[in-house]
Amino acid sequence: LSSAESGGLRRNCAYCAGVLAELCGSAAEASKYLPTLAPALAALLDDEDEEQGVKDNAASACVRILTMHQCAAAKDPATGPALLDRTLRALPLREDFEEAAAAYGGLCALLRVDDSEVNVFAPRIVQTFALVATEEAGKAAKRLSAAAATARGAAR
């Protein structure tokens, strides 16, 4: 994934990797690719010089992987905790908000998992939602303030 020449191509590769993993057949089939796919996506998340849209798609792909087949990858102690930790460090999404449903919906699914390896991350998942809500409330307040100022100016 990281060897793709352009950010757009890396972004699309990360997205496709997540969707393909999500839609692949059985958990046994998916587990064949996890040892290669998870580190490749994590490398995109960890690269400080990577474009934000690529990181957003990699984070969403990681959540798709973690939640496929009743969250089998998240429950796997060899892969789940490290991948979930890296994914949560990359959130919230900053650029590709089309991935919000997959990323945040998947985090909701992880909150419903009855597994000690996953439940350890519940406070960080909730903190991620709080951060998203705070940021979105700030954006809405700015838009409302700008609209009110425009309306006051038009009324004069």
PDB file of C-alpha atoms in Angstrom:
ATOM      1  CA  LEU A   1       0.000   0.000   0.000  1.00  0.00           C
ATOM      2  CA  SER A   2       2.701   2.499   0.945  1.00  0.00           C
ATOM      3  CA  SER A   3       4.602   1.922  -2.298  1.00  0.00           C
ATOM      4  CA  ALA A   4       1.804   3.362  -4.444  1.00  0.00           C
ATOM      5  CA  GLU A   5       3.161   6.413  -6.225  1.00  0.00           C
ATOM      6  CA  SER A   6       0.513   8.986  -5.398  1.00  0.00           C
ATOM      7  CA  GLY A   7      -1.559   9.862  -2.369  1.00  0.00           C
ATOM      8  CA  GLY A   8      -4.731   9.339  -4.369  1.00  0.00           C
ATOM      9  CA  LEU A   9      -3.685   5.827  -5.285  1.00  0.00           C
ATOM     10  CA  ARG A  10      -2.687   4.992  -1.686  1.00  0.00           C
ATOM     11  CA  ARG A  11      -6.014   6.395  -0.519  1.00  0.00           C
ATOM     12  CA  ASN A  12      -7.948   4.241  -2.976  1.00  0.00           C
ATOM     13  CA  CYS A  13      -5.847   1.169  -2.165  1.00  0.00           C
ATOM     14  CA  ALA A  14      -6.527   1.586   1.551  1.00  0.00           C
ATOM     15  CA  TYR A  15     -10.247   1.969   0.887  1.00  0.00           C
ATOM     16  CA  CYS A  16     -10.342  -1.081  -1.382  1.00  0.00           C
ATOM     17  CA  ALA A  17      -8.361  -3.170   1.096  1.00  0.00           C
ATOM     18  CA  GLY A  18     -10.910  -2.434   3.799  1.00  0.00           C
ATOM     19  CA  VAL A  19     -13.931  -3.108   1.608  1.00  0.00           C
ATOM     20  CA  LEU A  20     -12.467  -6.312   0.204  1.00  0.00           C
ATOM     21  CA  ALA A  21     -11.646  -7.561   3.690  1.00  0.00           C
ATOM     22  CA  GLU A  22     -15.111  -6.633   4.891  1.00  0.00           C
ATOM     23  CA  LEU A  23     -16.805  -8.438   2.020  1.00  0.00           C
ATOM     24  CA  CYS A  24     -14.561 -11.493   1.746  1.00  0.00           C
ATOM     25  CA  GLY A  25     -15.997 -14.895   2.456  1.00  0.00           C
ATOM     26  CA  SER A  26     -15.412 -16.723   5.692  1.00  0.00           C
ATOM     27  CA  ALA A  27     -13.434 -15.684   8.743  1.00  0.00           C
ATOM     28  CA  ALA A  28     -10.915 -18.405   7.858  1.00  0.00           C
ATOM     29  CA  GLU A  29     -10.443 -16.889   4.408  1.00  0.00           C
ATOM     30  CA  ALA A  30     -10.058 -13.398   5.833  1.00  0.00           C
ATOM     31  CA  SER A  31      -7.524 -14.559   8.412  1.00  0.00           C
ATOM     32  CA  LYS A  32      -5.152 -15.576   5.593  1.00  0.00           C
ATOM     33  CA  TYR A  33      -4.700 -11.937   4.582  1.00  0.00           C
ATOM     34  CA  LEU A  34      -4.784 -10.262   7.982  1.00  0.00           C
ATOM     35  CA  PRO A  35      -1.081 -10.749   8.841  1.00  0.00           C
ATOM     36  CA  THR A  36      -0.113  -8.887   5.669  1.00  0.00           C
ATOM     37  CA  LEU A  37      -2.939  -6.381   5.433  1.00  0.00           C
ATOM     38  CA  ALA A  38      -3.040  -5.100   9.018  1.00  0.00           C
ATOM     39  CA  PRO A  39       0.644  -4.036   9.149  1.00  0.00           C
ATOM     40  CA  ALA A  40       0.404  -2.416   5.712  1.00  0.00           C
ATOM     41  CA  LEU A  41      -2.554  -0.284   6.806  1.00  0.00           C
ATOM     42  CA  ALA A  42      -0.943   0.452  10.174  1.00  0.00           C
ATOM     43  CA  ALA A  43       2.153   1.718   8.357  1.00  0.00           C
ATOM     44  CA  LEU A  44      -0.011   4.269   6.546  1.00  0.00           C
ATOM     45  CA  LEU A  45      -1.491   5.376   9.870  1.00  0.00           C
ATOM     46  CA  ASP A  46       1.942   5.761  11.458  1.00  0.00           C
ATOM     47  CA  ASP A  47       3.561   7.693   8.596  1.00  0.00           C
ATOM     48  CA  GLU A  48       3.761  11.315   9.788  1.00  0.00           C
ATOM     49  CA  ASP A  49       4.304  12.548   6.220  1.00  0.00           C
ATOM     50  CA  GLU A  50       1.300  10.723   4.777  1.00  0.00           C
ATOM     51  CA  GLU A  51      -1.624  12.711   3.369  1.00  0.00           C
ATOM     52  CA  GLN A  52      -4.595  13.009   5.732  1.00  0.00           C
ATOM     53  CA  GLY A  53      -7.069  11.510   3.262  1.00  0.00           C
ATOM     54  CA  VAL A  54      -4.881   8.401   3.021  1.00  0.00           C
ATOM     55  CA  LYS A  55      -4.792   8.129   6.816  1.00  0.00           C
ATOM     56  CA  ASP A  56      -8.568   8.538   7.013  1.00  0.00           C
ATOM     57  CA  ASN A  57      -9.116   5.725   4.514  1.00  0.00           C
ATOM     58  CA  ALA A  58      -6.534   3.522   6.247  1.00  0.00           C
ATOM     59  CA  ALA A  59      -8.247   4.106   9.617  1.00  0.00           C
ATOM     60  CA  SER A  60     -11.631   3.256   8.149  1.00  0.00           C
ATOM     61  CA  ALA A  61     -10.174   0.150   6.494  1.00  0.00           C
ATOM     62  CA  CYS A  62      -8.728  -0.921   9.840  1.00  0.00           C
ATOM     63  CA  VAL A  63     -12.117  -0.548  11.512  1.00  0.00           C
ATOM     64  CA  ARG A  64     -13.721  -2.568   8.711  1.00  0.00           C
ATOM     65  CA  ILE A  65     -11.136  -5.302   9.284  1.00  0.00           C
ATOM     66  CA  LEU A  66     -11.534  -5.219  13.051  1.00  0.00           C
ATOM     67  CA  THR A  67     -15.312  -5.595  12.803  1.00  0.00           C
ATOM     68  CA  MET A  68     -15.612  -8.203  10.047  1.00  0.00           C
ATOM     69  CA  HIS A  69     -17.023 -11.610  10.991  1.00  0.00           C
ATOM     70  CA  GLN A  70     -18.454 -10.563  14.374  1.00  0.00           C
ATOM     71  CA  CYS A  71     -15.280  -8.628  15.235  1.00  0.00           C
ATOM     72  CA  ALA A  72     -13.047 -11.707  14.926  1.00  0.00           C
ATOM     73  CA  ALA A  73      -9.911  -9.646  14.181  1.00  0.00           C
ATOM     74  CA  ALA A  74     -10.570  -7.313  17.119  1.00  0.00           C
ATOM     75  CA  LYS A  75     -10.859 -10.331  19.421  1.00  0.00           C
ATOM     76  CA  ASP A  76      -7.611 -11.836  18.133  1.00  0.00           C
ATOM     77  CA  PRO A  77      -4.979 -11.019  20.783  1.00  0.00           C
ATOM     78  CA  ALA A  78      -2.204 -11.263  18.199  1.00  0.00           C
ATOM     79  CA  THR A  79      -3.651  -8.565  15.965  1.00  0.00           C
ATOM     80  CA  GLY A  80      -6.633  -6.807  17.499  1.00  0.00           C
ATOM     81  CA  PRO A  81      -5.190  -4.699  20.331  1.00  0.00           C
ATOM     82  CA  ALA A  82      -2.274  -3.293  18.330  1.00  0.00           C
ATOM     83  CA  LEU A  83      -4.401  -2.511  15.279  1.00  0.00           C
ATOM     84  CA  LEU A  84      -7.167  -0.953  17.369  1.00  0.00           C
ATOM     85  CA  ASP A  85      -4.642   1.154  19.270  1.00  0.00           C
ATOM     86  CA  ARG A  86      -3.087   2.496  16.068  1.00  0.00           C
ATOM     87  CA  THR A  87      -6.510   3.112  14.551  1.00  0.00           C
ATOM     88  CA  LEU A  88      -7.763   5.086  17.543  1.00  0.00           C
ATOM     89  CA  ARG A  89      -4.599   7.222  17.468  1.00  0.00           C
ATOM     90  CA  ALA A  90      -5.410   8.109  13.839  1.00  0.00           C
ATOM     91  CA  LEU A  91      -8.976   9.194  14.589  1.00  0.00           C
ATOM     92  CA  PRO A  92     -10.994  11.356  14.317  1.00  0.00           C
ATOM     93  CA  LEU A  93     -11.259  11.627  10.564  1.00  0.00           C
ATOM     94  CA  ARG A  94      -9.933  14.939   9.290  1.00  0.00           C
ATOM     95  CA  GLU A  95     -10.523  14.970   5.553  1.00  0.00           C
ATOM     96  CA  ASP A  96     -12.480  12.046   4.098  1.00  0.00           C
ATOM     97  CA  PHE A  97     -15.783  12.305   5.915  1.00  0.00           C
ATOM     98  CA  GLU A  98     -17.385   9.832   3.505  1.00  0.00           C
ATOM     99  CA  GLU A  99     -15.656   7.216   5.655  1.00  0.00           C
ATOM    100  CA  ALA A 100     -17.431   8.376   8.823  1.00  0.00           C
ATOM    101  CA  ALA A 101     -20.193   5.759   8.687  1.00  0.00           C
ATOM    102  CA  ALA A 102     -17.720   2.891   8.318  1.00  0.00           C
ATOM    103  CA  ALA A 103     -15.238   4.235  10.869  1.00  0.00           C
ATOM    104  CA  TYR A 104     -17.599   5.420  13.583  1.00  0.00           C
ATOM    105  CA  GLY A 105     -20.263   2.796  12.936  1.00  0.00           C
ATOM    106  CA  GLY A 106     -17.588   0.158  13.301  1.00  0.00           C
ATOM    107  CA  LEU A 107     -16.445   1.680  16.576  1.00  0.00           C
ATOM    108  CA  CYS A 108     -20.042   1.401  17.816  1.00  0.00           C
ATOM    109  CA  ALA A 109     -19.973  -2.283  16.893  1.00  0.00           C
ATOM    110  CA  LEU A 110     -16.765  -2.689  18.897  1.00  0.00           C
ATOM    111  CA  LEU A 111     -18.469  -1.197  21.949  1.00  0.00           C
ATOM    112  CA  ARG A 112     -20.990  -4.049  21.808  1.00  0.00           C
ATOM    113  CA  VAL A 113     -18.332  -6.786  21.764  1.00  0.00           C
ATOM    114  CA  ASP A 114     -18.124  -8.952  24.868  1.00  0.00           C
ATOM    115  CA  ASP A 115     -14.367  -9.511  24.900  1.00  0.00           C
ATOM    116  CA  SER A 116     -11.827  -8.286  27.440  1.00  0.00           C
ATOM    117  CA  GLU A 117      -9.202  -7.549  24.735  1.00  0.00           C
ATOM    118  CA  VAL A 118     -11.651  -5.173  23.051  1.00  0.00           C
ATOM    119  CA  ASN A 119     -13.411  -3.783  26.128  1.00  0.00           C
ATOM    120  CA  VAL A 120     -10.143  -2.282  27.373  1.00  0.00           C
ATOM    121  CA  PHE A 121     -10.464   0.208  24.518  1.00  0.00           C
ATOM    122  CA  ALA A 122     -14.034   1.315  25.360  1.00  0.00           C
ATOM    123  CA  PRO A 123     -12.940   4.525  27.156  1.00  0.00           C
ATOM    124  CA  ARG A 124     -10.762   5.555  24.204  1.00  0.00           C
ATOM    125  CA  ILE A 125     -13.556   4.801  21.741  1.00  0.00           C
ATOM    126  CA  VAL A 126     -15.945   6.973  23.761  1.00  0.00           C
ATOM    127  CA  GLN A 127     -13.268   9.717  23.948  1.00  0.00           C
ATOM    128  CA  THR A 128     -13.029   9.575  20.158  1.00  0.00           C
ATOM    129  CA  PHE A 129     -16.785  10.126  19.868  1.00  0.00           C
ATOM    130  CA  ALA A 130     -16.577  13.014  22.343  1.00  0.00           C
ATOM    131  CA  LEU A 131     -13.795  14.613  20.322  1.00  0.00           C
ATOM    132  CA  VAL A 132     -15.794  14.280  17.108  1.00  0.00           C
ATOM    133  CA  ALA A 133     -18.900  15.758  18.767  1.00  0.00           C
ATOM    134  CA  THR A 134     -16.918  18.674  20.201  1.00  0.00           C
ATOM    135  CA  GLU A 135     -15.267  19.446  16.870  1.00  0.00           C
ATOM    136  CA  GLU A 136     -18.559  19.254  14.984  1.00  0.00           C
ATOM    137  CA  ALA A 137     -20.313  21.457  17.553  1.00  0.00           C
ATOM    138  CA  GLY A 138     -17.562  24.048  17.125  1.00  0.00           C
ATOM    139  CA  LYS A 139     -17.957  23.988  13.342  1.00  0.00           C
ATOM    140  CA  ALA A 140     -21.730  24.353  13.651  1.00  0.00           C
ATOM    141  CA  ALA A 141     -21.358  27.278  16.059  1.00  0.00           C
ATOM    142  CA  LYS A 142     -19.037  29.063  13.620  1.00  0.00           C
ATOM    143  CA  ARG A 143     -21.487  28.547  10.740  1.00  0.00           C
ATOM    144  CA  LEU A 144     -24.372  29.779  12.869  1.00  0.00           C
ATOM    145  CA  SER A 145     -22.409  32.830  13.982  1.00  0.00           C
ATOM    146  CA  ALA A 146     -21.477  33.662  10.394  1.00  0.00           C
ATOM    147  CA  ALA A 147     -25.100  33.267   9.273  1.00  0.00           C
ATOM    148  CA  ALA A 148     -26.310  35.505  12.112  1.00  0.00           C
ATOM    149  CA  ALA A 149     -23.741  38.165  11.211  1.00  0.00           C
ATOM    150  CA  THR A 150     -24.838  38.033   7.578  1.00  0.00           C
ATOM    151  CA  ALA A 151     -28.477  38.337   8.595  1.00  0.00           C
ATOM    152  CA  ARG A 152     -27.719  41.314  10.861  1.00  0.00           C
ATOM    153  CA  GLY A 153     -25.800  42.986   8.042  1.00  0.00           C
ATOM    154  CA  ALA A 154     -28.661  42.443   5.611  1.00  0.00           C
ATOM    155  CA  ALA A 155     -31.197  43.826   8.102  1.00  0.00           C
ATOM    156  CA  ARG A 156     -29.370  47.149   8.362  1.00  0.00           C
TER     157      ARG A 156
END
